[in-house]
Short mmCIF file of N, CA and C in Angstrom, two decimals:
data_model
loop_
_atom_site.label_atom_id
_atom_site.label_comp_id
_atom_site.label_asym_id
_atom_site.label_seq_id
_atom_site.Cartn_x
_atom_site.Cartn_y
_atom_site.Cartn_z
N MET O 6 0.85 38.32 -2.53
CA MET O 6 1.91 37.94 -3.44
C MET O 6 2.32 39.18 -4.23
N GLY O 7 3.60 39.44 -4.28
CA GLY O 7 4.13 40.58 -5.01
C GLY O 7 4.35 40.26 -6.47
N SER O 8 4.81 41.23 -7.18
CA SER O 8 5.12 41.00 -8.59
C SER O 8 6.59 41.30 -8.83
N THR O 9 7.11 40.71 -9.88
CA THR O 9 8.50 40.86 -10.27
C THR O 9 8.56 41.18 -11.75
N VAL O 10 9.53 41.93 -12.15
CA VAL O 10 9.70 42.27 -13.56
C VAL O 10 10.49 41.17 -14.24
N LEU O 11 10.02 40.78 -15.42
CA LEU O 11 10.70 39.80 -16.25
C LEU O 11 10.90 40.45 -17.61
N SER O 12 12.14 40.56 -18.04
CA SER O 12 12.44 41.17 -19.32
C SER O 12 12.76 40.06 -20.32
N LEU O 13 12.16 40.15 -21.50
CA LEU O 13 12.36 39.13 -22.53
C LEU O 13 12.85 39.77 -23.82
N ARG O 14 13.68 39.05 -24.52
CA ARG O 14 14.07 39.46 -25.87
C ARG O 14 13.41 38.46 -26.81
N ILE O 15 12.50 38.94 -27.65
CA ILE O 15 11.79 38.02 -28.55
C ILE O 15 11.85 38.56 -29.98
N ASP O 16 11.66 37.66 -30.89
CA ASP O 16 11.66 37.94 -32.31
C ASP O 16 10.52 38.92 -32.65
N GLY O 17 10.76 39.80 -33.59
CA GLY O 17 9.76 40.78 -34.01
C GLY O 17 8.49 40.15 -34.55
N GLU O 18 8.63 39.06 -35.31
CA GLU O 18 7.46 38.38 -35.85
C GLU O 18 6.61 37.78 -34.74
N LEU O 19 7.28 37.21 -33.73
CA LEU O 19 6.54 36.65 -32.60
C LEU O 19 5.80 37.76 -31.85
N LEU O 20 6.46 38.89 -31.64
CA LEU O 20 5.81 40.01 -30.96
C LEU O 20 4.59 40.48 -31.75
N ASP O 21 4.69 40.54 -33.06
CA ASP O 21 3.54 40.92 -33.88
C ASP O 21 2.38 39.94 -33.70
N ARG O 22 2.69 38.65 -33.69
CA ARG O 22 1.63 37.65 -33.48
C ARG O 22 1.02 37.78 -32.09
N LEU O 23 1.86 38.01 -31.09
CA LEU O 23 1.34 38.20 -29.73
C LEU O 23 0.44 39.42 -29.66
N ARG O 24 0.82 40.49 -30.33
CA ARG O 24 -0.01 41.70 -30.37
C ARG O 24 -1.37 41.40 -31.00
N GLN O 25 -1.36 40.62 -32.07
CA GLN O 25 -2.62 40.27 -32.74
C GLN O 25 -3.50 39.42 -31.82
N HIS O 26 -2.92 38.41 -31.18
CA HIS O 26 -3.69 37.55 -30.27
C HIS O 26 -4.27 38.37 -29.13
N ALA O 27 -3.44 39.25 -28.56
CA ALA O 27 -3.88 40.08 -27.44
C ALA O 27 -4.99 41.03 -27.87
N ALA O 28 -4.84 41.65 -29.04
CA ALA O 28 -5.83 42.61 -29.53
C ALA O 28 -7.18 41.94 -29.75
N ARG O 29 -7.18 40.70 -30.25
CA ARG O 29 -8.44 39.97 -30.46
C ARG O 29 -9.19 39.78 -29.15
N ARG O 30 -8.44 39.72 -28.06
CA ARG O 30 -9.06 39.50 -26.74
C ARG O 30 -9.20 40.79 -25.94
N GLY O 31 -8.82 41.91 -26.57
CA GLY O 31 -8.92 43.20 -25.90
C GLY O 31 -7.96 43.31 -24.72
N MET O 32 -6.79 42.71 -24.86
CA MET O 32 -5.81 42.68 -23.79
C MET O 32 -4.51 43.34 -24.24
N SER O 33 -3.69 43.71 -23.27
CA SER O 33 -2.33 44.14 -23.59
C SER O 33 -1.49 42.89 -23.85
N VAL O 34 -0.37 43.06 -24.52
CA VAL O 34 0.53 41.93 -24.76
C VAL O 34 0.99 41.35 -23.43
N GLN O 35 1.31 42.23 -22.48
CA GLN O 35 1.76 41.76 -21.17
C GLN O 35 0.70 40.89 -20.50
N ASP O 36 -0.55 41.36 -20.47
CA ASP O 36 -1.62 40.57 -19.85
C ASP O 36 -1.84 39.25 -20.58
N TYR O 37 -1.77 39.30 -21.92
CA TYR O 37 -1.97 38.08 -22.70
C TYR O 37 -0.88 37.05 -22.39
N VAL O 38 0.37 37.48 -22.33
CA VAL O 38 1.48 36.57 -22.06
C VAL O 38 1.37 36.00 -20.65
N VAL O 39 1.07 36.85 -19.68
CA VAL O 39 0.93 36.37 -18.30
C VAL O 39 -0.21 35.36 -18.21
N ARG O 40 -1.34 35.66 -18.83
CA ARG O 40 -2.47 34.73 -18.79
C ARG O 40 -2.10 33.39 -19.42
N THR O 41 -1.38 33.43 -20.51
CA THR O 41 -0.95 32.20 -21.19
C THR O 41 -0.01 31.39 -20.29
N LEU O 42 0.92 32.06 -19.64
CA LEU O 42 1.85 31.36 -18.74
C LEU O 42 1.12 30.77 -17.54
N VAL O 43 0.18 31.50 -16.98
CA VAL O 43 -0.59 30.99 -15.83
C VAL O 43 -1.37 29.76 -16.25
N ARG O 44 -2.01 29.80 -17.42
CA ARG O 44 -2.79 28.66 -17.90
C ARG O 44 -1.88 27.44 -18.12
N ASP O 45 -0.71 27.66 -18.72
CA ASP O 45 0.23 26.56 -18.96
C ASP O 45 0.72 25.98 -17.63
N ASP O 46 1.01 26.84 -16.66
CA ASP O 46 1.46 26.37 -15.35
C ASP O 46 0.36 25.54 -14.68
N PHE O 47 -0.90 25.99 -14.78
CA PHE O 47 -2.00 25.23 -14.21
C PHE O 47 -2.11 23.86 -14.86
N ASP O 48 -2.02 23.82 -16.19
CA ASP O 48 -2.09 22.54 -16.90
C ASP O 48 -1.01 21.57 -16.43
N GLU O 49 0.21 22.06 -16.27
CA GLU O 49 1.30 21.19 -15.81
C GLU O 49 1.05 20.68 -14.40
N ARG O 50 0.60 21.57 -13.50
CA ARG O 50 0.33 21.15 -12.13
C ARG O 50 -0.84 20.18 -12.09
N PHE O 51 -1.86 20.38 -12.92
CA PHE O 51 -3.01 19.48 -12.97
C PHE O 51 -2.58 18.08 -13.42
N HIS O 52 -1.80 18.02 -14.49
CA HIS O 52 -1.34 16.72 -14.99
C HIS O 52 -0.45 16.02 -13.97
N ALA O 53 0.38 16.76 -13.26
CA ALA O 53 1.21 16.17 -12.22
C ALA O 53 0.34 15.60 -11.11
N ALA O 54 -0.73 16.31 -10.75
CA ALA O 54 -1.64 15.82 -9.71
C ALA O 54 -2.35 14.55 -10.16
N VAL O 55 -2.76 14.50 -11.42
CA VAL O 55 -3.41 13.31 -11.96
C VAL O 55 -2.43 12.14 -11.93
N ASP O 56 -1.19 12.37 -12.34
CA ASP O 56 -0.18 11.31 -12.32
C ASP O 56 0.05 10.80 -10.90
N GLU O 57 0.13 11.70 -9.93
CA GLU O 57 0.32 11.29 -8.54
C GLU O 57 -0.86 10.48 -8.03
N THR O 58 -2.08 10.88 -8.43
CA THR O 58 -3.27 10.13 -8.02
C THR O 58 -3.25 8.73 -8.59
N GLU O 59 -2.86 8.61 -9.86
CA GLU O 59 -2.78 7.29 -10.49
C GLU O 59 -1.73 6.43 -9.80
N LYS O 60 -0.60 7.02 -9.44
CA LYS O 60 0.44 6.26 -8.73
C LYS O 60 -0.07 5.81 -7.38
N PHE O 61 -0.79 6.69 -6.67
CA PHE O 61 -1.30 6.37 -5.34
C PHE O 61 -2.26 5.20 -5.39
N TYR O 62 -3.18 5.20 -6.36
CA TYR O 62 -4.17 4.15 -6.46
C TYR O 62 -3.64 2.93 -7.21
N GLY O 63 -2.50 3.07 -7.86
CA GLY O 63 -1.88 1.94 -8.53
C GLY O 63 -2.61 1.48 -9.77
N ALA O 64 -3.41 2.32 -10.34
CA ALA O 64 -4.14 1.92 -11.55
C ALA O 64 -4.42 3.16 -12.38
N ASP O 65 -4.76 2.92 -13.61
CA ASP O 65 -5.14 4.00 -14.50
C ASP O 65 -6.59 4.37 -14.17
N THR O 66 -6.80 5.55 -13.60
CA THR O 66 -8.13 5.95 -13.18
C THR O 66 -8.86 6.77 -14.23
N ARG O 67 -8.23 6.99 -15.38
CA ARG O 67 -8.89 7.76 -16.42
C ARG O 67 -10.00 6.94 -17.06
N HIS O 68 -10.98 7.64 -17.60
CA HIS O 68 -12.07 6.95 -18.29
C HIS O 68 -11.58 6.48 -19.64
N PRO O 69 -12.02 5.28 -20.07
CA PRO O 69 -11.57 4.79 -21.38
C PRO O 69 -12.14 5.65 -22.50
N ASP O 70 -11.42 5.70 -23.59
CA ASP O 70 -11.84 6.44 -24.76
C ASP O 70 -12.88 5.60 -25.50
N PRO O 71 -14.11 6.12 -25.69
CA PRO O 71 -15.15 5.33 -26.38
C PRO O 71 -14.73 4.91 -27.78
N ALA O 72 -13.83 5.66 -28.41
CA ALA O 72 -13.39 5.29 -29.76
C ALA O 72 -12.57 4.02 -29.76
N ASP O 73 -12.01 3.65 -28.60
CA ASP O 73 -11.20 2.43 -28.50
C ASP O 73 -12.04 1.17 -28.29
N GLN O 74 -13.34 1.32 -28.02
CA GLN O 74 -14.19 0.16 -27.74
C GLN O 74 -14.58 -0.53 -29.03
N VAL O 75 -14.57 -1.81 -28.98
CA VAL O 75 -14.94 -2.63 -30.14
C VAL O 75 -16.39 -3.05 -29.96
N THR O 76 -17.19 -2.85 -31.01
CA THR O 76 -18.61 -3.22 -30.93
C THR O 76 -18.91 -4.42 -31.74
#
């Protein structure tokens, strides 16, 4: 898989916050942003797969929340 350049125009305050987040993790801003986007993309694909599984089985397959149980 190749790479492509993506140019963004962002607010200075946001860039400062991104620099701080990246520095805490010992990363460049570019690596931090890419990692964040990859994680978000994974989350979306995971939730879509869960939704498709629930549709396939025709039921809610998630485990119930123990806080919802009445004792």
